[in-house]
GROMACS .gro file of C-alpha atoms in nm:
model
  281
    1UNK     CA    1   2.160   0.755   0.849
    2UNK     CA    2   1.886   0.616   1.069
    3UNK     CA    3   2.014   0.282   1.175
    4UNK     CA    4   1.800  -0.044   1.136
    5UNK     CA    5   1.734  -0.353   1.321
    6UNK     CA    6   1.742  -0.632   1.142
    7UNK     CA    7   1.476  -0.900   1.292
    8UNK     CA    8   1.526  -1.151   1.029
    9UNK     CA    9   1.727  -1.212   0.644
   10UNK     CA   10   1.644  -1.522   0.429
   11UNK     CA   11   1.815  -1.618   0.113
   12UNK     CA   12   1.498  -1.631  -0.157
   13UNK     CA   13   1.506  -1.672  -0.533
   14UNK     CA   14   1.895  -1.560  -0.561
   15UNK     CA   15   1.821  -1.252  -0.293
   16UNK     CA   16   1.744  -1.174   0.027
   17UNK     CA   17   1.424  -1.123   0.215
   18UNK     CA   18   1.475  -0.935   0.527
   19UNK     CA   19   1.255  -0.786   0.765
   20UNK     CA   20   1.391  -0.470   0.978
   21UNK     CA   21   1.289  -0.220   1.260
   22UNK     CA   22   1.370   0.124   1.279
   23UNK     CA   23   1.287   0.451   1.501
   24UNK     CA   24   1.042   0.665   1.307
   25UNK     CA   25   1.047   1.009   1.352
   26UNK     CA   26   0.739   1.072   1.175
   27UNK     CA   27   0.565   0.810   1.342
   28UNK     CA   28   0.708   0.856   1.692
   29UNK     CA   29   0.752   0.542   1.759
   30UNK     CA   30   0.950   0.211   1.624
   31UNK     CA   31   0.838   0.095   1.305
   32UNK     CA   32   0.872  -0.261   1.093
   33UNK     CA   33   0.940  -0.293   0.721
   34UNK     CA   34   1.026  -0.545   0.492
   35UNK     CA   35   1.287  -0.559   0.164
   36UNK     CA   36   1.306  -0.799  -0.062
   37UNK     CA   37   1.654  -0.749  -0.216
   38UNK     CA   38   1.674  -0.901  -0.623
   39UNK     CA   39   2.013  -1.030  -0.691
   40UNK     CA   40   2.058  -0.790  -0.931
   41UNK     CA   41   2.072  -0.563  -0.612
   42UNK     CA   42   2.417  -0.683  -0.521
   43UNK     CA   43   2.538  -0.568  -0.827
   44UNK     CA   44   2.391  -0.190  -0.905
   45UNK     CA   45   2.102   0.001  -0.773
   46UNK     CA   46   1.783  -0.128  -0.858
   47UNK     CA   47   1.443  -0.010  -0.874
   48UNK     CA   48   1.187   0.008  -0.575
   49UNK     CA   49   0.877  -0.121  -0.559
   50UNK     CA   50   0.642  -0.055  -0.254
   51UNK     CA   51   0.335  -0.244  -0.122
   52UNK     CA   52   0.093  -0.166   0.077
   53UNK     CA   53  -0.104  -0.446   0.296
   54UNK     CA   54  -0.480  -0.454   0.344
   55UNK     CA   55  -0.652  -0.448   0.683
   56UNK     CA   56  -0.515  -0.609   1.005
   57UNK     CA   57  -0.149  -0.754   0.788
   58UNK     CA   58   0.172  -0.609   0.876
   59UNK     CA   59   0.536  -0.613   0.681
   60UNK     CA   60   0.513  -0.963   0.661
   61UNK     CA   61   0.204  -1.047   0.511
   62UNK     CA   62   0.241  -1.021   0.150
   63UNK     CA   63   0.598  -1.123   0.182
   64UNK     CA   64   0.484  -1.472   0.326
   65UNK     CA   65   0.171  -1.479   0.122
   66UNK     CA   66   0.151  -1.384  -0.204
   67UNK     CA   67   0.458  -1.556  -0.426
   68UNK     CA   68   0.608  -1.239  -0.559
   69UNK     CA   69   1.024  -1.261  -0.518
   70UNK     CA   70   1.030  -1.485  -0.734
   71UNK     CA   71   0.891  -1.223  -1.012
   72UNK     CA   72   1.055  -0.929  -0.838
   73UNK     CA   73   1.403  -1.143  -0.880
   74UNK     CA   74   1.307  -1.244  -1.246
   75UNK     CA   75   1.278  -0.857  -1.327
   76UNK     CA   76   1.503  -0.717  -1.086
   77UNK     CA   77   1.278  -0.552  -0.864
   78UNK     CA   78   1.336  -0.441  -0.455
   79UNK     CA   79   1.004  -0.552  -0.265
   80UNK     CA   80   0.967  -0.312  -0.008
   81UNK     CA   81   0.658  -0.360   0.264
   82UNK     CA   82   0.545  -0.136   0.512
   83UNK     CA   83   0.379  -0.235   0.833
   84UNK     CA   84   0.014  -0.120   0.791
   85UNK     CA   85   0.013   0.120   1.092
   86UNK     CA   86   0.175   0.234   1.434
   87UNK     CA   87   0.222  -0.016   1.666
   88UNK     CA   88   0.189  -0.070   2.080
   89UNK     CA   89   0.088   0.332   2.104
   90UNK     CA   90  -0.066   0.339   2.420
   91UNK     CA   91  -0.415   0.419   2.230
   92UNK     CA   92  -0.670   0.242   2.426
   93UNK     CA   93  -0.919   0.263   2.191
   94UNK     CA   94  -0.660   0.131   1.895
   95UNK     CA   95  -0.735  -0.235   1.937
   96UNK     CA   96  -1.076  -0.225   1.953
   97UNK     CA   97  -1.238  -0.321   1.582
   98UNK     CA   98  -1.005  -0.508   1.348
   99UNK     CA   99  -1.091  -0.259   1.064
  100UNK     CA  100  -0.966   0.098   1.257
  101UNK     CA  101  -0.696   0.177   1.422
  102UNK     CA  102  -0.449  -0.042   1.467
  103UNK     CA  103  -0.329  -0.267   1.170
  104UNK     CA  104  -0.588  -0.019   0.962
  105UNK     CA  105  -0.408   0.295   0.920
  106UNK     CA  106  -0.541   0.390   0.548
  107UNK     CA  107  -0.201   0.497   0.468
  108UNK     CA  108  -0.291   0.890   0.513
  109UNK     CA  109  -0.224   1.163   0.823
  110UNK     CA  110  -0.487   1.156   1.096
  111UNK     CA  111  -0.561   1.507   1.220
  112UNK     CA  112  -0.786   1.407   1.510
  113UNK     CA  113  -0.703   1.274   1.863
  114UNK     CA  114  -0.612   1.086   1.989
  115UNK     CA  115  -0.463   0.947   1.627
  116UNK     CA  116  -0.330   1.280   1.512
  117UNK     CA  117  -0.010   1.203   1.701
  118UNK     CA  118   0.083   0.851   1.517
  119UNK     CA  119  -0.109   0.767   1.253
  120UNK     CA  120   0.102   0.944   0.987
  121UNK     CA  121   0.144   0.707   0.733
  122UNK     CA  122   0.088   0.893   0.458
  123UNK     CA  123   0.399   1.068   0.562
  124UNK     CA  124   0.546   0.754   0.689
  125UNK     CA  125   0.528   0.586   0.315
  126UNK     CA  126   0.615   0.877   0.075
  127UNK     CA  127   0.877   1.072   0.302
  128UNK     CA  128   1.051   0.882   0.585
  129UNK     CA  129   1.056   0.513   0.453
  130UNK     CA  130   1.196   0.613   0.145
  131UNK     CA  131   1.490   0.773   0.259
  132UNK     CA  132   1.526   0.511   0.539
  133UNK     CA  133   1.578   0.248   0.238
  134UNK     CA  134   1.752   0.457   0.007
  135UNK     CA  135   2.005   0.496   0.313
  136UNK     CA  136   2.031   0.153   0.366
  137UNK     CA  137   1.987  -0.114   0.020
  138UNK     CA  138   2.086  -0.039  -0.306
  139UNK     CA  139   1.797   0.137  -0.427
  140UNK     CA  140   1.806   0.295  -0.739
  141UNK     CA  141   1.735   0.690  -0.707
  142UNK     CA  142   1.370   0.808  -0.860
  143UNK     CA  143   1.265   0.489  -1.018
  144UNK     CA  144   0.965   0.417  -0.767
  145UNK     CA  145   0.660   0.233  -0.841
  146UNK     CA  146   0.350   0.142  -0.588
  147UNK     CA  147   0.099  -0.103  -0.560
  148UNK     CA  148  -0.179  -0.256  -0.295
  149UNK     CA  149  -0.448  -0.477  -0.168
  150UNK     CA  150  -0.762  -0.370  -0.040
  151UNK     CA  151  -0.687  -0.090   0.252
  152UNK     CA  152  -0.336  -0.093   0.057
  153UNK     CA  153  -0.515  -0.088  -0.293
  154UNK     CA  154  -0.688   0.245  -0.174
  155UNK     CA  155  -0.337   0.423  -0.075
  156UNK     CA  156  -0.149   0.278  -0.361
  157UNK     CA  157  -0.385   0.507  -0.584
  158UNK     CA  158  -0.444   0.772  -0.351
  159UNK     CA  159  -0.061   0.796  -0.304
  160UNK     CA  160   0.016   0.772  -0.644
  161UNK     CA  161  -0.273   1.019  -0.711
  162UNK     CA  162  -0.169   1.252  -0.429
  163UNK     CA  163   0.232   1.241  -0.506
  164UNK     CA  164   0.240   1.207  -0.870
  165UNK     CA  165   0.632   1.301  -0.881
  166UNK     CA  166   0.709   1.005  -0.603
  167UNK     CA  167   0.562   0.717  -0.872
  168UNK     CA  168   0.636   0.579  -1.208
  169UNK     CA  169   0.387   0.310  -1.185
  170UNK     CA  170   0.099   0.230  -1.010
  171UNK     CA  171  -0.143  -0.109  -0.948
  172UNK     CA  172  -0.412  -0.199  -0.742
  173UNK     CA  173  -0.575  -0.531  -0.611
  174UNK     CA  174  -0.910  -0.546  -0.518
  175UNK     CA  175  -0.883  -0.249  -0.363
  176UNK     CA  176  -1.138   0.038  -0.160
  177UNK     CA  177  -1.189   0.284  -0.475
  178UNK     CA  178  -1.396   0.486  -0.338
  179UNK     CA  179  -1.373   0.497   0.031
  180UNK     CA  180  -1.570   0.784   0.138
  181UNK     CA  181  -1.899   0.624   0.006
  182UNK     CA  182  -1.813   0.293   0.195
  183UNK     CA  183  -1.825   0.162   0.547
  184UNK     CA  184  -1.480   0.116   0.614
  185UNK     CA  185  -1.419   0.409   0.436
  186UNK     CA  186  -1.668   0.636   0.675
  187UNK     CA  187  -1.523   0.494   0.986
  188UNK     CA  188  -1.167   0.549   0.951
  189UNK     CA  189  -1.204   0.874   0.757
  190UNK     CA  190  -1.448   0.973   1.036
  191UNK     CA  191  -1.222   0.883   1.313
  192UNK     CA  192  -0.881   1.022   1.149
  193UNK     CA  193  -1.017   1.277   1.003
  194UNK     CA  194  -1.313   1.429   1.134
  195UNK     CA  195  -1.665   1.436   1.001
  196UNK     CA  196  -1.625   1.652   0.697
  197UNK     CA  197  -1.648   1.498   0.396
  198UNK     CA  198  -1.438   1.752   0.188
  199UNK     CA  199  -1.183   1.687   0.451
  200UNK     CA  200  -1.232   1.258   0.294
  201UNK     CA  201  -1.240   1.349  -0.063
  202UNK     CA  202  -0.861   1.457  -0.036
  203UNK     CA  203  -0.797   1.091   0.030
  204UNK     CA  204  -1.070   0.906  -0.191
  205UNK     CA  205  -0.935   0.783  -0.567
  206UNK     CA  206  -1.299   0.880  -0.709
  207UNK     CA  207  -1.317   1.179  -0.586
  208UNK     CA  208  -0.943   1.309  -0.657
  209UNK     CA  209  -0.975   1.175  -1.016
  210UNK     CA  210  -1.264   1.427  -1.037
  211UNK     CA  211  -1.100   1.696  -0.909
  212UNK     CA  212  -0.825   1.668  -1.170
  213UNK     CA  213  -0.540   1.451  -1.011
  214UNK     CA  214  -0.366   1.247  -1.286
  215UNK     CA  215  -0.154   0.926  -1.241
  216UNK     CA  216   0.003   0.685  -1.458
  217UNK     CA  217  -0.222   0.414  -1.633
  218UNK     CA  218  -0.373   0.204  -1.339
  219UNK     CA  219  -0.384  -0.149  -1.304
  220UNK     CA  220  -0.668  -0.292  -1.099
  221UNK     CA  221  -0.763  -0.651  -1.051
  222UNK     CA  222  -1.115  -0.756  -0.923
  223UNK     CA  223  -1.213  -1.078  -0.862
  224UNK     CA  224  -1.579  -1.114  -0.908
  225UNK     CA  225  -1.696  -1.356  -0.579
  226UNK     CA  226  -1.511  -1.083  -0.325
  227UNK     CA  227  -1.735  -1.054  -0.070
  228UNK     CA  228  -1.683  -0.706   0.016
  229UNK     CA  229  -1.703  -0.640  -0.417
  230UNK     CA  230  -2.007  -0.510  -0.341
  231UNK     CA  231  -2.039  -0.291  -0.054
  232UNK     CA  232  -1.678  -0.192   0.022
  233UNK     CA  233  -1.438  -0.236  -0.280
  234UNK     CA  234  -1.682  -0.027  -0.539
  235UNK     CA  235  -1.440  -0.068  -0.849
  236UNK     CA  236  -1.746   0.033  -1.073
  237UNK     CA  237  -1.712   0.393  -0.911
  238UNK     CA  238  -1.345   0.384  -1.062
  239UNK     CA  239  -1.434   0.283  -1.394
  240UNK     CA  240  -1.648   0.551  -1.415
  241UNK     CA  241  -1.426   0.838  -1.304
  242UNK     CA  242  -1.131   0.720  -1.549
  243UNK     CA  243  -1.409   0.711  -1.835
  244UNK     CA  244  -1.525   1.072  -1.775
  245UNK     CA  245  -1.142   1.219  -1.690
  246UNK     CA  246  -0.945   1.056  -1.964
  247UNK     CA  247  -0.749   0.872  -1.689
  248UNK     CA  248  -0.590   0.582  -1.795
  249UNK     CA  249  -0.725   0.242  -1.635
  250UNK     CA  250  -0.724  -0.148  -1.718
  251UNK     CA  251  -0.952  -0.316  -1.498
  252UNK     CA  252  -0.935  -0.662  -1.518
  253UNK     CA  253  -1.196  -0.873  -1.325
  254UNK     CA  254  -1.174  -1.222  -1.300
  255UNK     CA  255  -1.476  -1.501  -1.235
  256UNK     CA  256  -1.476  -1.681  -0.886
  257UNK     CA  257  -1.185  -1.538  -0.712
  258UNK     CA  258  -1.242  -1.396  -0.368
  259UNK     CA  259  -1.036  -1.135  -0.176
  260UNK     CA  260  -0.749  -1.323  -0.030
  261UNK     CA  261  -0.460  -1.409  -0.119
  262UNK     CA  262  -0.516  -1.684  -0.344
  263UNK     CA  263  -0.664  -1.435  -0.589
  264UNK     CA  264  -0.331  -1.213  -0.516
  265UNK     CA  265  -0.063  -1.510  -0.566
  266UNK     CA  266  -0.248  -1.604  -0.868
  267UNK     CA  267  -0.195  -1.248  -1.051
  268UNK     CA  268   0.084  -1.081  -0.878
  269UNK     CA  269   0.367  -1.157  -1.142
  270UNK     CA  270   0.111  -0.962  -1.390
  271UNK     CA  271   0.151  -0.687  -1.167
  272UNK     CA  272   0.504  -0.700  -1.141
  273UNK     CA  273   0.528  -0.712  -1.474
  274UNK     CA  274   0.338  -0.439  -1.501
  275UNK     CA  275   0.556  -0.224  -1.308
  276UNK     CA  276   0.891  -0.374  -1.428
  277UNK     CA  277   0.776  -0.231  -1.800
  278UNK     CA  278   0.827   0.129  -1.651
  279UNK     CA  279   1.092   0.119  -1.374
  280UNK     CA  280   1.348  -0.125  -1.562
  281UNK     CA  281   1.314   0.079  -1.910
   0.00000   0.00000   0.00000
């Protein structure tokens, strides 16, 4: 059992919300996570439900932010809330832009340096975290579900894409759809994984939906006055792909919301909900 740090517990909605540090063996180096634990937690096992923040957040973000214990409690839900990268790893270049490196970790394996030896969140999310909390909280064994904004949107359905057996349920907000046709998409691909695209489409939604990966029905919100909608978020690219595959998508967009976290508060319990239909069966 890997033992934890606790940095801070809160009573919230009948629960707890802690945050906690650990040393990660697949990140070499200490990592930060947040659980939200439903009351229903201190009673039996309960269902786990994983987030994954956008660019420059951390394990605290959404927790703060966006509203959701209250849902997560009302369903019986566990919140759990990765940090969105490494931390402190002695990469010079890390802290450079605000959209690469650190705080921007796109939730997959880098296999270039000087990131190849850190940035393994991909591992990170769907091998070590899960056994650090299943060691740890009452979690109840293979009921998982996944969801995201923006950076976090594009590895919620890349993950769930990727590791169909890991995830029951799967939801995005406003998230990077197709991220090897975008900006931020080019630059961190680029820089974690080289400059071959083929090497990109193994971690693009679009693209893997194409090539035949399945996942259960999606749930993506858009809000239509995001100003990256256009030229980073793509949802339209999304649409498309689940038309031609036969995958199964809602996208709901929604007039005058923007990207932050007003537009998440205001339909995160949907999205619990969502996932609650599936996990709590």
């Amino acid at each position: 059992m890997q033992a934890l740090t606790v940095l801070e517990e809160h009573a919230c909605f009948g629960g707890v919300q802690g945050f906690y540090e650990h040393a990660s063996d697949v990140i070499g180096l200490p990592m930060r996570f947040g659980v939200y634990r439903p009351p229903q937690a201190a009673r039996a096992p309960v269902p786990v439900l994983v987030y994954l923040a956008g660019l420059t957040c951390n394990e605290q973000t959404f927790a703060i932010k966006a509203g959701a214990q209250q849902f997560a409690a009302r369903h019986g839900l566990m919140l759990v809330t990765p940090d969105t990268s490494p931390r402190n790893t002695g990469v010079a270049q890390a802290d450079k832009d605000w959209d690469f490196g650190t705080g921007a970790g796109f939730y997959l394996d880098a296999t270039e340096e000087p990131y190849a030896r850190h940035w393994r969140m991909e591992s990170y999310v769907t091998q070590e975290l899960p056994r650090v909390v299943a060691q740890n909280f009452n979690a109840k064994p293979g009921k998982s579900g996944i969801f995201g904004h923006s950076m976090g949107g594009h590895g919620a359905l890349t993950l769930a894409l990727r590791h169909p057996e890991l995830y029951d349920s799967v939801s995005a907000l406003a998230p990077i759809c197709a991220p090897g046709e975008v900006p931020w998409g080019e630059k961190a691909f680029t820089g974690y994984l080289g400059a071959d695209p083929a090497r990109w489409a193994e971690h693009d939604a679009v693209r893997l939906i194409a090539s035949g990966a399945r996942a259960p029905q999606l749930l993506v919100d858009q809000g239509t006055a995001d100003q990256f909608l256009q030229l980073q978020l793509r949802p339209e690219l999304l649409e498309a792909a689940c038309a031609v595959a036969g995958q199964p998508l809602l996208l709901r967009r929604h007039e005058g919301y923007d990207h932050g976290y007003f537009f998440i508060a205001s339909v995160v319990a949907d999205h619990i909900a969502h996932h609650a239909k599936t996990l709590c069966a």
